[in-house]
């Protein structure tokens, strides 16, 4: 029977989501607590008796007692599972800090915090091979060197599976967001004779090597654009179901765990058919009601096209999704002459409309975007009055 565990990281419980409207921020924050229940269900589904959390269980060190109590209660409720927790860069272990607060509250019987870099035997389930956990907790947001170096010389019994647990950026592997804080050697698993190295810090599921993986976050927390693609990217929450028969015999399976699916799209729009296709694409997704979409369209629309965008996307599509976050800075409005002529206005309002049109067409005019929005409103007023 293989050694089984669920590998996850970067729950970041307690995140505030300041960039979202208050009602949406509350939903997103709640999903991070609920992720504990989904992780427990995923572990049971793959027959794993334990969950390894590779850092950033919490989003900060100054969280409320209510947030901490709720997290401990959710883990305690999954009493059939053992939770192995590691301090990361968002929740480092400092004297008098978050982890000591949690300890004073009393750790549930099924929760194991790993606050020191020392081998810890894993309680084997019946039939599992013996294993030892080598955790590398962070004591600061940034540490001066590789926090996993100690694993190379860590003494363990002969024939025991060595499982590393760490949080940081694999050096030279392309750190997220241009940083390599807490660098980890890419060949650490080989150097330390690890059967598996469970990593956290990067919010994507990434295979560094046969025995070295980033799990990714179980609940996404940000929009991501694919810089090498078409400007579209979908991010869902995952954890890794890991089975190890022996060193070199590792099976890793991605398991969906997220509630919300985060999409980011930058489509080029020029006509109504493209607007309809965009809306239909997301409405047809089975998880549409749980989609969080940042939409940053580019291109140029006529007044009629812009009005159609407002109706089809800003109103009808937005009502179907969990949250539609619009960035309209790249979407221009270029009124056609016949559209302007059709705006049945007289006197000073007619003169104002003509001046707005002239400014809207001038890319050098700093008020061009405001003029375009005003023209759209005039067009909509005309349509409503018909």
Short mmCIF file of C-alpha atoms in Angstrom, two decimals:
data_model
loop_
_atom_site.label_atom_id
_atom_site.label_comp_id
_atom_site.label_asym_id
_atom_site.label_seq_id
_atom_site.Cartn_x
_atom_site.Cartn_y
_atom_site.Cartn_z
CA UNK A 1 0.00 0.00 0.00
CA UNK A 2 1.50 3.40 -0.96
CA UNK A 3 1.98 6.40 1.31
CA UNK A 4 -0.84 8.82 0.48
CA UNK A 5 -1.32 12.49 1.26
CA UNK A 6 -2.94 15.61 -0.15
CA UNK A 7 -0.45 18.39 -0.87
CA UNK A 8 -1.75 21.98 -0.79
CA UNK A 9 -0.49 25.45 0.07
CA UNK A 10 -1.29 29.15 0.12
CA UNK A 11 -4.73 29.03 1.66
CA UNK A 12 -4.05 32.57 2.93
CA UNK A 13 -7.04 32.50 5.25
CA UNK A 14 -7.94 36.02 6.36
CA UNK A 15 -7.17 37.81 3.10
CA UNK A 16 -9.19 41.02 2.78
CA UNK A 17 -9.50 41.42 -1.05
CA UNK A 18 -9.36 45.20 -0.90
CA UNK A 19 -9.53 45.45 -4.71
CA UNK A 20 -13.06 43.98 -4.81
CA UNK A 21 -16.39 45.61 -3.90
CA UNK A 22 -17.28 44.94 -0.25
CA UNK A 23 -19.97 42.34 -0.99
CA UNK A 24 -17.70 40.42 -3.37
CA UNK A 25 -14.73 40.71 -1.00
CA UNK A 26 -16.80 39.03 1.72
CA UNK A 27 -17.63 36.12 -0.59
CA UNK A 28 -14.02 35.69 -1.68
CA UNK A 29 -12.76 35.76 1.91
CA UNK A 30 -15.37 33.22 3.00
CA UNK A 31 -14.32 30.88 0.19
CA UNK A 32 -10.85 30.66 1.71
CA UNK A 33 -12.26 29.33 4.98
CA UNK A 34 -14.56 26.98 3.06
CA UNK A 35 -11.50 25.65 1.21
CA UNK A 36 -10.64 23.70 4.35
CA UNK A 37 -13.85 21.67 3.93
CA UNK A 38 -13.15 21.08 0.24
CA UNK A 39 -9.59 19.97 0.99
CA UNK A 40 -10.88 17.49 3.53
CA UNK A 41 -13.34 16.12 0.98
CA UNK A 42 -10.57 15.87 -1.63
CA UNK A 43 -8.30 13.98 0.79
CA UNK A 44 -11.04 11.49 1.57
CA UNK A 45 -11.80 11.11 -2.13
CA UNK A 46 -8.23 10.04 -2.92
CA UNK A 47 -7.87 7.85 0.17
CA UNK A 48 -5.30 10.13 1.85
CA UNK A 49 -5.32 10.16 5.67
CA UNK A 50 -3.33 13.40 5.91
CA UNK A 51 -3.06 16.87 4.39
CA UNK A 52 0.29 18.65 4.01
CA UNK A 53 -0.06 22.45 3.84
CA UNK A 54 3.19 23.88 2.45
CA UNK A 55 3.03 27.34 4.01
CA UNK A 56 0.82 30.42 4.05
CA UNK A 57 -2.04 28.81 5.91
CA UNK A 58 -2.93 32.37 6.91
CA UNK A 59 -2.60 35.65 5.02
CA UNK A 60 -0.98 37.61 7.83
CA UNK A 61 0.15 37.58 11.44
CA UNK A 62 -2.39 40.06 12.84
CA UNK A 63 -5.64 38.24 12.17
CA UNK A 64 -8.69 38.36 14.41
CA UNK A 65 -9.40 35.68 16.99
CA UNK A 66 -12.62 34.89 15.14
CA UNK A 67 -10.73 34.09 11.93
CA UNK A 68 -8.25 31.86 13.76
CA UNK A 69 -10.97 30.11 15.78
CA UNK A 70 -13.00 29.38 12.65
CA UNK A 71 -9.99 27.91 10.85
CA UNK A 72 -9.11 25.64 13.79
CA UNK A 73 -12.74 24.55 14.11
CA UNK A 74 -12.95 23.57 10.43
CA UNK A 75 -9.77 21.49 10.69
CA UNK A 76 -10.91 19.91 13.96
CA UNK A 77 -14.22 18.95 12.32
CA UNK A 78 -12.28 16.79 9.83
CA UNK A 79 -11.19 14.58 12.72
CA UNK A 80 -10.52 11.60 10.44
CA UNK A 81 -7.61 13.49 8.84
CA UNK A 82 -4.27 14.79 10.11
CA UNK A 83 -3.40 18.37 9.11
CA UNK A 84 0.31 19.22 8.85
CA UNK A 85 0.78 23.01 8.86
CA UNK A 86 3.89 25.00 7.91
CA UNK A 87 4.55 28.73 8.49
CA UNK A 88 5.21 30.56 5.21
CA UNK A 89 6.20 34.07 4.20
CA UNK A 90 2.72 35.50 4.88
CA UNK A 91 2.48 33.85 8.30
CA UNK A 92 6.09 33.36 9.53
CA UNK A 93 6.71 31.91 12.96
CA UNK A 94 7.99 34.69 15.24
CA UNK A 95 8.31 34.75 19.05
CA UNK A 96 5.01 35.95 20.49
CA UNK A 97 3.42 35.87 17.06
CA UNK A 98 0.57 34.17 15.25
CA UNK A 99 1.62 30.57 15.81
CA UNK A 100 2.08 31.08 19.55
CA UNK A 101 -1.38 32.67 19.67
CA UNK A 102 -2.76 29.58 17.97
CA UNK A 103 -0.90 27.35 20.43
CA UNK A 104 -2.41 29.16 23.39
CA UNK A 105 -5.85 28.52 21.96
CA UNK A 106 -5.02 24.81 21.94
CA UNK A 107 -4.25 22.78 18.86
CA UNK A 108 -6.94 20.28 17.85
CA UNK A 109 -5.84 16.67 18.28
CA UNK A 110 -5.63 16.18 14.51
CA UNK A 111 -3.55 19.30 13.72
CA UNK A 112 0.25 19.24 13.67
CA UNK A 113 2.02 22.61 13.42
CA UNK A 114 5.63 22.30 12.28
CA UNK A 115 7.51 25.19 13.85
CA UNK A 116 11.07 23.83 13.79
CA UNK A 117 13.36 22.43 11.09
CA UNK A 118 13.63 18.89 12.41
CA UNK A 119 12.52 15.41 11.26
CA UNK A 120 9.04 14.41 12.39
CA UNK A 121 7.73 10.84 11.96
CA UNK A 122 4.49 10.60 9.99
CA UNK A 123 1.93 8.43 11.72
CA UNK A 124 1.48 5.65 9.17
CA UNK A 125 -1.94 4.36 8.24
CA UNK A 126 -2.27 0.56 8.27
CA UNK A 127 -0.19 -0.91 5.46
CA UNK A 128 1.63 2.32 4.58
CA UNK A 129 5.44 2.40 4.43
CA UNK A 130 7.20 4.32 7.23
CA UNK A 131 7.86 7.97 6.45
CA UNK A 132 9.35 11.06 8.06
CA UNK A 133 8.47 14.69 7.38
CA UNK A 134 11.27 17.25 6.97
CA UNK A 135 9.59 20.67 7.42
CA UNK A 136 11.27 24.02 6.74
CA UNK A 137 9.18 26.67 8.51
CA UNK A 138 9.93 30.32 7.78
CA UNK A 139 10.72 32.63 10.68
CA UNK A 140 10.68 35.77 8.56
CA UNK A 141 8.96 36.96 5.40
CA UNK A 142 12.34 36.67 3.69
CA UNK A 143 15.16 34.48 4.91
CA UNK A 144 18.79 35.07 3.84
CA UNK A 145 19.39 31.66 2.25
CA UNK A 146 17.83 28.42 1.11
CA UNK A 147 15.57 27.26 3.97
CA UNK A 148 15.82 23.63 2.81
CA UNK A 149 19.63 23.22 3.05
CA UNK A 150 19.35 21.43 6.39
CA UNK A 151 17.42 18.57 4.77
CA UNK A 152 20.60 17.25 3.11
CA UNK A 153 22.13 16.23 6.42
CA UNK A 154 18.96 15.35 8.34
CA UNK A 155 19.38 11.87 9.85
CA UNK A 156 16.52 9.40 9.39
CA UNK A 157 16.24 5.64 9.74
CA UNK A 158 17.23 3.42 6.83
CA UNK A 159 14.38 2.65 4.43
CA UNK A 160 12.13 5.47 5.65
CA UNK A 161 10.48 7.67 3.01
CA UNK A 162 11.75 11.26 3.40
CA UNK A 163 9.10 13.91 2.62
CA UNK A 164 10.17 17.56 2.41
CA UNK A 165 7.78 20.40 3.18
CA UNK A 166 8.88 23.96 2.32
CA UNK A 167 7.80 27.40 1.17
CA UNK A 168 9.80 29.52 -1.27
CA UNK A 169 10.86 30.05 -4.88
CA UNK A 170 12.87 27.45 -6.76
CA UNK A 171 16.02 29.30 -7.80
CA UNK A 172 16.31 29.87 -11.54
CA UNK A 173 12.95 28.26 -12.27
CA UNK A 174 11.14 31.49 -13.07
CA UNK A 175 9.79 32.92 -9.83
CA UNK A 176 6.32 34.37 -9.84
CA UNK A 177 5.93 38.13 -10.10
CA UNK A 178 9.62 38.68 -10.73
CA UNK A 179 10.89 37.70 -7.29
CA UNK A 180 12.88 34.82 -5.86
CA UNK A 181 12.40 35.30 -2.12
CA UNK A 182 13.47 32.37 0.04
CA UNK A 183 15.26 30.59 -2.86
CA UNK A 184 15.18 26.80 -2.96
CA UNK A 185 17.66 24.71 -4.94
CA UNK A 186 15.91 23.01 -7.87
CA UNK A 187 17.71 19.72 -7.11
CA UNK A 188 16.98 19.74 -3.38
CA UNK A 189 14.97 16.51 -3.60
CA UNK A 190 17.94 14.67 -5.09
CA UNK A 191 20.49 16.24 -2.72
CA UNK A 192 18.44 15.40 0.38
CA UNK A 193 17.30 11.98 -0.88
CA UNK A 194 13.66 13.01 -0.69
CA UNK A 195 10.93 10.79 -2.00
CA UNK A 196 8.89 13.99 -2.47
CA UNK A 197 9.34 17.72 -1.89
CA UNK A 198 6.02 19.52 -1.29
CA UNK A 199 6.39 23.21 -2.07
CA UNK A 200 4.26 26.28 -1.54
CA UNK A 201 4.50 29.98 -2.45
CA UNK A 202 3.58 29.94 -6.13
CA UNK A 203 -0.18 29.94 -6.67
CA UNK A 204 -0.04 27.69 -9.73
CA UNK A 205 0.35 23.94 -9.81
CA UNK A 206 3.84 23.34 -11.23
CA UNK A 207 5.98 20.24 -11.66
CA UNK A 208 9.59 21.21 -10.95
CA UNK A 209 10.82 17.63 -11.18
CA UNK A 210 9.55 14.06 -10.76
CA UNK A 211 9.56 14.39 -6.98
CA UNK A 212 9.22 18.18 -6.59
CA UNK A 213 5.90 19.99 -7.02
CA UNK A 214 4.17 23.25 -6.25
CA UNK A 215 0.58 22.44 -5.42
CA UNK A 216 -0.90 25.82 -6.25
CA UNK A 217 -3.60 27.43 -4.14
CA UNK A 218 -6.82 25.51 -3.39
CA UNK A 219 -8.83 28.71 -3.91
CA UNK A 220 -7.64 31.31 -6.45
CA UNK A 221 -7.19 34.85 -5.22
CA UNK A 222 -6.23 36.97 -8.21
CA UNK A 223 -6.70 37.54 -11.92
CA UNK A 224 -3.92 36.38 -14.22
CA UNK A 225 -3.35 37.17 -17.88
CA UNK A 226 -1.30 34.89 -20.11
CA UNK A 227 1.33 37.30 -21.50
CA UNK A 228 2.30 34.87 -24.27
CA UNK A 229 -1.20 33.99 -25.36
CA UNK A 230 -4.31 35.83 -26.45
CA UNK A 231 -4.78 37.74 -23.22
CA UNK A 232 -7.13 35.12 -21.78
CA UNK A 233 -6.52 32.92 -18.76
CA UNK A 234 -8.60 30.75 -16.47
CA UNK A 235 -7.48 29.94 -12.92
CA UNK A 236 -9.13 27.29 -10.77
CA UNK A 237 -8.19 26.00 -7.34
CA UNK A 238 -6.30 22.70 -7.08
CA UNK A 239 -4.50 20.42 -4.67
CA UNK A 240 -2.27 17.43 -5.41
CA UNK A 241 -3.10 13.85 -4.51
CA UNK A 242 0.26 12.13 -3.96
CA UNK A 243 0.97 8.41 -3.79
CA UNK A 244 4.48 7.07 -3.08
CA UNK A 245 5.38 3.38 -3.26
CA UNK A 246 9.13 3.96 -2.91
CA UNK A 247 11.71 6.65 -3.77
CA UNK A 248 11.36 7.28 -7.49
CA UNK A 249 7.89 5.74 -7.62
CA UNK A 250 5.65 8.79 -7.19
CA UNK A 251 2.21 9.43 -8.68
CA UNK A 252 0.77 12.94 -8.56
CA UNK A 253 -2.78 13.84 -9.59
CA UNK A 254 -4.28 17.32 -9.71
CA UNK A 255 -7.58 17.51 -7.80
CA UNK A 256 -9.96 20.49 -8.31
CA UNK A 257 -10.76 22.20 -5.01
CA UNK A 258 -11.79 25.77 -5.83
CA UNK A 259 -15.24 27.25 -5.50
CA UNK A 260 -14.72 30.26 -7.73
CA UNK A 261 -13.14 30.05 -11.17
CA UNK A 262 -11.22 33.20 -12.05
CA UNK A 263 -11.15 34.24 -15.69
CA UNK A 264 -9.28 37.12 -17.26
CA UNK A 265 -10.06 38.13 -20.84
CA UNK A 266 -8.91 40.91 -23.17
CA UNK A 267 -10.96 40.36 -26.34
CA UNK A 268 -10.84 42.65 -29.35
CA UNK A 269 -14.36 43.83 -30.16
CA UNK A 270 -15.64 45.68 -33.21
CA UNK A 271 -19.19 44.49 -33.86
CA UNK A 272 -22.32 43.13 -32.19
CA UNK A 273 -21.66 39.52 -33.24
CA UNK A 274 -18.36 39.52 -31.36
CA UNK A 275 -20.07 40.91 -28.27
CA UNK A 276 -22.73 38.19 -28.44
CA UNK A 277 -20.11 35.48 -28.91
CA UNK A 278 -18.20 36.74 -25.87
CA UNK A 279 -21.31 36.67 -23.68
CA UNK A 280 -22.42 33.26 -24.94
CA UNK A 281 -18.98 31.79 -24.28
CA UNK A 282 -19.20 32.49 -20.55
CA UNK A 283 -22.94 31.86 -20.20
CA UNK A 284 -22.46 28.38 -21.65
CA UNK A 285 -19.92 27.38 -18.99
CA UNK A 286 -21.46 24.99 -16.45
CA UNK A 287 -19.83 26.92 -13.60
CA UNK A 288 -21.05 30.32 -14.85
CA UNK A 289 -22.67 31.22 -11.52
CA UNK A 290 -19.29 30.84 -9.77
CA UNK A 291 -17.17 32.66 -12.35
CA UNK A 292 -15.18 35.74 -11.37
CA UNK A 293 -14.31 37.55 -14.59
CA UNK A 294 -12.07 40.50 -15.24
CA UNK A 295 -12.95 41.76 -18.68
CA UNK A 296 -10.70 44.33 -20.36
CA UNK A 297 -11.97 44.58 -23.96
CA UNK A 298 -10.01 46.39 -26.62
CA UNK A 299 -11.10 47.82 -29.93
CA UNK A 300 -13.58 50.40 -31.21
CA UNK A 301 -17.37 50.30 -31.27
CA UNK A 302 -19.98 52.52 -32.82
CA UNK A 303 -22.53 54.14 -30.54
CA UNK A 304 -24.95 51.33 -31.33
CA UNK A 305 -22.24 48.77 -30.62
CA UNK A 306 -21.41 50.39 -27.30
CA UNK A 307 -25.07 50.39 -26.32
CA UNK A 308 -25.26 46.71 -27.25
CA UNK A 309 -22.17 46.01 -25.11
CA UNK A 310 -23.82 47.69 -22.15
CA UNK A 311 -26.98 45.63 -22.53
CA UNK A 312 -25.39 42.27 -23.38
CA UNK A 313 -22.31 42.37 -21.15
CA UNK A 314 -22.70 44.94 -18.39
CA UNK A 315 -26.27 43.95 -17.59
CA UNK A 316 -27.20 40.48 -18.85
CA UNK A 317 -23.86 38.67 -18.56
CA UNK A 318 -22.99 40.36 -15.28
CA UNK A 319 -26.25 39.05 -13.81
CA UNK A 320 -25.18 35.46 -14.63
CA UNK A 321 -21.68 35.61 -13.15
CA UNK A 322 -20.52 35.81 -9.55
CA UNK A 323 -18.62 39.01 -10.32
CA UNK A 324 -17.83 40.92 -13.49
CA UNK A 325 -14.92 43.32 -13.06
CA UNK A 326 -14.79 45.65 -16.08
CA UNK A 327 -11.85 47.65 -17.34
CA UNK A 328 -13.07 49.71 -20.29
CA UNK A 329 -9.96 51.85 -20.75
CA UNK A 330 -9.07 50.05 -23.99
CA UNK A 331 -12.53 50.15 -25.55
CA UNK A 332 -13.08 53.21 -27.74
CA UNK A 333 -16.32 54.60 -29.06
CA UNK A 334 -16.21 55.94 -32.61
CA UNK A 335 -19.58 57.38 -33.54
CA UNK A 336 -20.60 57.18 -37.17
CA UNK A 337 -21.82 60.38 -38.79
CA UNK A 338 -25.31 58.99 -39.31
CA UNK A 339 -25.49 58.02 -35.65
CA UNK A 340 -24.66 61.55 -34.55
CA UNK A 341 -27.14 62.97 -37.02
CA UNK A 342 -29.81 60.63 -35.68
CA UNK A 343 -29.50 62.05 -32.17
CA UNK A 344 -32.56 64.27 -32.28
CA UNK A 345 -31.23 67.22 -30.33
CA UNK A 346 -31.59 70.95 -30.91
CA UNK A 347 -29.95 74.19 -29.95
CA UNK A 348 -27.24 74.21 -27.33
CA UNK A 349 -27.51 70.44 -26.73
CA UNK A 350 -26.92 69.80 -30.45
CA UNK A 351 -23.86 72.03 -30.39
CA UNK A 352 -22.61 70.22 -27.26
CA UNK A 353 -23.06 66.84 -28.96
CA UNK A 354 -21.05 67.97 -31.98
CA UNK A 355 -18.26 69.26 -29.76
CA UNK A 356 -18.23 66.00 -27.81
CA UNK A 357 -17.93 64.06 -31.06
CA UNK A 358 -14.97 66.17 -32.16
CA UNK A 359 -13.17 65.61 -28.86
CA UNK A 360 -14.01 61.89 -28.83
CA UNK A 361 -12.29 61.49 -32.20
CA UNK A 362 -9.10 63.25 -31.10
CA UNK A 363 -6.69 60.72 -29.50
CA UNK A 364 -4.53 63.58 -28.22
CA UNK A 365 -7.40 65.12 -26.26
CA UNK A 366 -7.08 64.16 -22.55
CA UNK A 367 -10.88 64.34 -22.27
CA UNK A 368 -11.51 62.01 -25.23
CA UNK A 369 -12.60 59.11 -23.04
CA UNK A 370 -14.99 61.32 -21.08
CA UNK A 371 -16.42 62.67 -24.33
CA UNK A 372 -17.00 59.15 -25.61
CA UNK A 373 -18.86 58.20 -22.45
CA UNK A 374 -21.02 61.30 -22.72
CA UNK A 375 -21.91 60.47 -26.32
CA UNK A 376 -22.92 56.97 -25.29
CA UNK A 377 -25.24 58.42 -22.67
CA UNK A 378 -26.78 60.73 -25.26
CA UNK A 379 -27.32 57.79 -27.57
CA UNK A 380 -28.94 55.76 -24.81
CA UNK A 381 -31.22 58.67 -23.91
CA UNK A 382 -32.32 58.80 -27.55
CA UNK A 383 -32.96 55.05 -27.63
CA UNK A 384 -35.01 55.15 -24.43
CA UNK A 385 -37.09 58.05 -25.72
CA UNK A 386 -38.03 56.29 -28.97
#
